[in-house]
GROMACS .gro file of C-alpha atoms in nm:
model
  100
    1MET     CA    1   0.105  -0.967   1.085
    2LEU     CA    2   0.137  -1.001   0.708
    3ALA     CA    3   0.526  -0.881   0.729
    4LYS     CA    4   0.574  -1.127   1.017
    5VAL     CA    5   0.389  -1.431   0.854
    6ALA     CA    6   0.627  -1.333   0.544
    7SER     CA    7   0.931  -1.325   0.710
    8HIS     CA    8   0.883  -1.637   0.882
    9TYR     CA    9   0.815  -1.809   0.611
   10GLY     CA   10   1.090  -1.611   0.352
   11LEU     CA   11   0.810  -1.468   0.164
   12GLY     CA   12   1.017  -1.161   0.054
   13PRO     CA   13   0.862  -0.808   0.184
   14ILE     CA   14   0.502  -0.685   0.202
   15VAL     CA   15   0.478  -0.352  -0.023
   16ALA     CA   16   0.278  -0.120   0.174
   17ILE     CA   17   0.146   0.160  -0.081
   18ASP     CA   18  -0.034   0.441   0.094
   19PRO     CA   19  -0.015   0.829   0.063
   20HIS     CA   20  -0.101   0.835   0.442
   21ASN     CA   21  -0.366   1.174   0.392
   22SER     CA   22  -0.687   1.031   0.486
   23PRO     CA   23  -0.929   1.292   0.590
   24ILE     CA   24  -1.105   1.010   0.834
   25LEU     CA   25  -0.820   0.953   0.991
   26LEU     CA   26  -0.638   1.247   1.045
   27ASP     CA   27  -0.736   1.638   1.129
   28HIS     CA   28  -0.691   1.784   0.749
   29GLN     CA   29  -0.892   2.114   0.884
   30ALA     CA   30  -0.622   2.188   1.141
   31ASN     CA   31  -0.336   2.118   0.958
   32PRO     CA   32  -0.332   2.036   0.600
   33GLY     CA   33  -0.033   1.891   0.498
   34VAL     CA   34  -0.042   1.632   0.809
   35SER     CA   35   0.010   1.259   0.753
   36SER     CA   36   0.042   0.918   0.919
   37TYR     CA   37   0.327   0.796   0.769
   38GLN     CA   38   0.582   0.825   1.050
   39ASP     CA   39   0.295   0.693   1.285
   40PHE     CA   40   0.318   0.381   1.020
   41LEU     CA   41   0.717   0.382   1.002
   42HIS     CA   42   0.708   0.403   1.398
   43SER     CA   43   0.484   0.095   1.421
   44ILE     CA   44   0.639  -0.081   1.151
   45GLN     CA   45   0.961  -0.052   1.337
   46ALA     CA   46   0.806  -0.106   1.724
   47GLY     CA   47   0.661  -0.457   1.557
   48GLY     CA   48   1.006  -0.562   1.448
   49VAL     CA   49   0.905  -0.598   1.084
   50ALA     CA   50   1.059  -0.236   0.909
   51ASN     CA   51   1.360  -0.461   0.730
   52HIS     CA   52   1.080  -0.712   0.607
   53VAL     CA   53   0.809  -0.412   0.476
   54GLU     CA   54   0.861  -0.195   0.123
   55SER     CA   55   0.688   0.123   0.199
   56HIS     CA   56   0.567   0.327  -0.119
   57LEU     CA   57   0.428   0.704  -0.001
   58ALA     CA   58   0.177   0.737  -0.289
   59TYR     CA   59  -0.173   0.626  -0.434
   60SER     CA   60  -0.176   0.248  -0.542
   61THR     CA   61  -0.274   0.370  -0.935
   62GLU     CA   62   0.055   0.604  -0.943
   63VAL     CA   63   0.238   0.230  -0.812
   64ALA     CA   64   0.066   0.035  -1.042
   65ASN     CA   65   0.180   0.218  -1.336
   66SER     CA   66   0.563   0.176  -1.294
   67TRP     CA   67   0.509  -0.167  -1.133
   68ASN     CA   68   0.729  -0.429  -1.277
   69ARG     CA   69   0.720  -0.757  -1.063
   70PRO     CA   70   0.516  -1.087  -0.982
   71ILE     CA   71   0.209  -0.977  -0.724
   72ARG     CA   72   0.122  -1.289  -0.502
   73LEU     CA   73  -0.158  -1.118  -0.285
   74LEU     CA   74  -0.312  -0.808  -0.382
   75TRP     CA   75  -0.515  -0.651  -0.139
   76ILE     CA   76  -0.607  -0.282  -0.169
   77ASP     CA   77  -0.752  -0.104   0.153
   78GLY     CA   78  -0.764   0.249  -0.050
   79ASP     CA   79  -1.112   0.480  -0.203
   80HIS     CA   80  -1.405   0.255  -0.106
   81SER     CA   81  -1.616   0.446  -0.359
   82TYR     CA   82  -1.696   0.236  -0.675
   83GLU     CA   83  -1.507   0.438  -0.914
   84GLY     CA   84  -1.194   0.480  -0.702
   85ALA     CA   85  -1.198   0.075  -0.609
   86LYS     CA   86  -1.251   0.012  -0.973
   87LYS     CA   87  -0.925   0.258  -1.066
   88ASP     CA   88  -0.712   0.054  -0.856
   89LEU     CA   89  -0.831  -0.237  -0.964
   90ASP     CA   90  -0.769  -0.169  -1.315
   91ALA     CA   91  -0.447  -0.005  -1.276
   92PHE     CA   92  -0.325  -0.347  -1.139
   93LEU     CA   93  -0.523  -0.541  -1.370
   94LEU     CA   94  -0.336  -0.326  -1.633
   95THR     CA   95  -0.009  -0.385  -1.514
   96TRP     CA   96  -0.058  -0.748  -1.459
   97SER     CA   97  -0.136  -0.832  -1.847
   98LEU     CA   98   0.195  -0.624  -1.950
   99LEU     CA   99   0.406  -0.868  -1.680
  100ALA     CA  100   0.229  -1.201  -1.834
   0.00000   0.00000   0.00000
């Protein structure tokens, strides 16, 4: 939905960052290498927004380390622990301070 809105208003691509390896969503015991990435690609293709999504198959802290563009909206739905959320936020706050 975010990509549809961004496309409609000419706001540029939605950047999707996800390792697609959540043990909550996937059966890691049966197949440790399982990934939801192909399902994600299929979904954005089926939704007609594949050209409006820039996908990064990684953790957000990895992408933040080399991020060099302004961010209009940052929504991180990652590790829900305090430590994980703090790492995500700190990584992008450091990036923002270097861009400013």
